[in-house]
């Protein structure tokens, strides 16, 4: 997997560094995690990595399209490696769990705006809200 991550980094003209490889590994194993969780996961292998380094890596990976940043309303930003496709998310109102949901129509932007106001729309972001299986059993 490391060789694949190295190739991806080089393909977008990013240097291959241990923090970048560690972040990619963390996100590949734990999608939809926040920065603090990424930091904890990376520190398991690189104990001296700084919070700022993780922010910088996530920004570089997001800016180059290797990682996607999502931020459902009222939640902290989360990161995932599933990029380049047209998928959405379902979010638990109780615990904040997030899961991927494939687009029903399959092609971006997936929805047609009632009035685009002259914009060229290339993406629609859909967030489904509800209760995950664990929380629905305790929700009154």
CSV table of C-alpha atoms in Angstrom, one decimal:
chain,number,residue,atom,x,y,z
A,1,UNK,CA,0.0,0.0,0.0
A,2,UNK,CA,2.9,2.4,0.8
A,3,UNK,CA,4.1,2.1,-2.8
A,4,UNK,CA,0.6,3.1,-4.1
A,5,UNK,CA,0.6,6.1,-1.7
A,6,UNK,CA,4.0,7.1,-2.9
A,7,UNK,CA,2.9,6.9,-6.5
A,8,UNK,CA,-0.2,9.0,-5.7
A,9,UNK,CA,1.8,11.7,-4.0
A,10,UNK,CA,4.3,11.9,-6.9
A,11,UNK,CA,1.5,12.0,-9.4
A,12,UNK,CA,0.3,15.3,-7.9
A,13,UNK,CA,3.8,16.7,-7.5
A,14,UNK,CA,4.0,16.2,-3.7
A,15,UNK,CA,7.1,15.0,-2.0
A,16,UNK,CA,6.9,11.6,-0.3
A,17,UNK,CA,7.2,12.2,3.4
A,18,UNK,CA,6.6,10.0,6.4
A,19,UNK,CA,3.8,12.2,7.8
A,20,UNK,CA,2.0,12.2,4.4
A,21,UNK,CA,2.3,8.4,4.1
A,22,UNK,CA,1.1,8.1,7.7
A,23,UNK,CA,-1.9,10.3,7.1
A,24,UNK,CA,-2.9,8.4,3.9
A,25,UNK,CA,-2.6,5.1,5.8
A,26,UNK,CA,-4.7,6.4,8.6
A,27,UNK,CA,-7.4,7.7,6.3
A,28,UNK,CA,-7.4,4.5,4.2
A,29,UNK,CA,-8.1,2.5,7.4
A,30,UNK,CA,-10.4,5.0,9.1
A,31,UNK,CA,-12.6,7.1,6.7
A,32,UNK,CA,-14.5,10.1,7.9
A,33,UNK,CA,-12.3,11.0,10.8
A,34,UNK,CA,-11.5,14.5,12.2
A,35,UNK,CA,-8.1,16.1,12.5
A,36,UNK,CA,-7.6,15.1,16.2
A,37,UNK,CA,-8.3,11.4,15.3
A,38,UNK,CA,-5.9,11.6,12.4
A,39,UNK,CA,-3.2,13.0,14.7
A,40,UNK,CA,-3.8,10.2,17.2
A,41,UNK,CA,-3.6,7.6,14.5
A,42,UNK,CA,-0.4,9.1,13.0
A,43,UNK,CA,1.3,9.5,16.4
A,44,UNK,CA,1.0,5.7,16.9
A,45,UNK,CA,3.8,5.5,14.2
A,46,UNK,CA,5.3,8.9,14.4
A,47,UNK,CA,5.0,10.1,18.1
A,48,UNK,CA,6.7,13.4,17.6
A,49,UNK,CA,4.6,14.7,14.7
A,50,UNK,CA,3.0,18.0,15.5
A,51,UNK,CA,-0.7,19.1,15.2
A,52,UNK,CA,0.4,21.8,12.7
A,53,UNK,CA,2.1,19.1,10.6
A,54,UNK,CA,-1.1,17.2,10.4
A,55,UNK,CA,-3.0,20.3,9.4
A,56,UNK,CA,-0.5,21.1,6.7
A,57,UNK,CA,-0.5,17.5,5.4
A,58,UNK,CA,-4.4,17.4,5.3
A,59,UNK,CA,-4.5,20.8,3.5
A,60,UNK,CA,-1.9,19.6,0.9
A,61,UNK,CA,-3.7,16.3,0.3
A,62,UNK,CA,-7.1,18.1,0.1
A,63,UNK,CA,-5.7,20.8,-2.2
A,64,UNK,CA,-4.3,18.2,-4.6
A,65,UNK,CA,-7.5,16.1,-4.6
A,66,UNK,CA,-6.0,13.0,-2.9
A,67,UNK,CA,-8.3,13.5,0.1
A,68,UNK,CA,-11.8,14.9,0.4
A,69,UNK,CA,-12.8,17.2,3.2
A,70,UNK,CA,-16.4,17.0,4.3
A,71,UNK,CA,-18.1,19.1,7.0
A,72,UNK,CA,-21.7,18.3,7.7
A,73,UNK,CA,-23.7,21.1,9.4
A,74,UNK,CA,-22.7,21.5,13.0
A,75,UNK,CA,-19.9,19.0,12.8
A,76,UNK,CA,-16.1,19.3,12.7
A,77,UNK,CA,-14.4,18.7,9.4
A,78,UNK,CA,-13.8,15.1,8.5
A,79,UNK,CA,-11.5,13.6,5.8
A,80,UNK,CA,-11.8,10.6,3.5
A,81,UNK,CA,-9.8,9.1,0.7
A,82,UNK,CA,-12.8,8.3,-1.5
A,83,UNK,CA,-12.5,11.0,-4.1
A,84,UNK,CA,-13.3,11.3,-7.8
A,85,UNK,CA,-16.7,9.7,-7.7
A,86,UNK,CA,-20.2,11.1,-7.0
A,87,UNK,CA,-21.1,9.9,-3.6
A,88,UNK,CA,-22.8,11.4,-0.6
A,89,UNK,CA,-23.0,10.8,3.1
A,90,UNK,CA,-25.5,9.7,5.8
A,91,UNK,CA,-24.9,11.2,9.3
A,92,UNK,CA,-26.2,10.1,12.6
A,93,UNK,CA,-27.9,12.9,14.5
A,94,UNK,CA,-27.0,11.3,17.8
A,95,UNK,CA,-23.5,10.0,17.7
A,96,UNK,CA,-22.2,11.7,14.5
A,97,UNK,CA,-21.3,8.5,12.7
A,98,UNK,CA,-20.8,9.0,9.0
A,99,UNK,CA,-21.2,6.5,6.1
A,100,UNK,CA,-20.9,6.8,2.4
A,101,UNK,CA,-24.0,6.6,0.2
A,102,UNK,CA,-23.6,6.0,-3.5
A,103,UNK,CA,-25.5,8.5,-5.7
A,104,UNK,CA,-28.8,7.2,-7.0
A,105,UNK,CA,-28.2,8.6,-10.5
A,106,UNK,CA,-24.5,7.9,-10.6
A,107,UNK,CA,-23.4,11.0,-12.5
A,108,UNK,CA,-22.4,14.4,-11.2
A,109,UNK,CA,-24.0,16.7,-10.3
A,110,UNK,CA,-26.7,14.1,-9.4
A,111,UNK,CA,-29.3,16.8,-9.0
A,112,UNK,CA,-30.6,19.5,-11.2
A,113,UNK,CA,-31.1,22.9,-9.6
A,114,UNK,CA,-34.5,24.5,-10.0
A,115,UNK,CA,-32.7,27.7,-11.1
A,116,UNK,CA,-28.9,27.7,-11.6
A,117,UNK,CA,-28.6,31.6,-11.8
A,118,UNK,CA,-26.2,31.2,-14.7
A,119,UNK,CA,-23.8,28.9,-12.7
A,120,UNK,CA,-22.2,25.9,-14.4
A,121,UNK,CA,-23.1,23.3,-11.8
A,122,UNK,CA,-20.7,20.4,-11.6
A,123,UNK,CA,-21.4,19.0,-8.2
A,124,UNK,CA,-24.3,18.6,-5.7
A,125,UNK,CA,-23.6,17.8,-2.1
A,126,UNK,CA,-26.3,15.7,-0.4
A,127,UNK,CA,-26.2,14.8,3.3
A,128,UNK,CA,-28.8,12.4,4.6
A,129,UNK,CA,-29.5,12.8,8.3
A,130,UNK,CA,-31.0,10.2,10.7
A,131,UNK,CA,-30.0,7.7,13.4
A,132,UNK,CA,-27.5,4.9,13.0
A,133,UNK,CA,-28.5,1.4,13.9
A,134,UNK,CA,-26.8,1.7,17.3
A,135,UNK,CA,-28.5,4.9,18.2
A,136,UNK,CA,-31.9,4.1,16.8
A,137,UNK,CA,-32.3,1.4,19.4
A,138,UNK,CA,-31.8,3.9,22.2
A,139,UNK,CA,-33.7,6.9,20.7
A,140,UNK,CA,-37.1,7.5,22.3
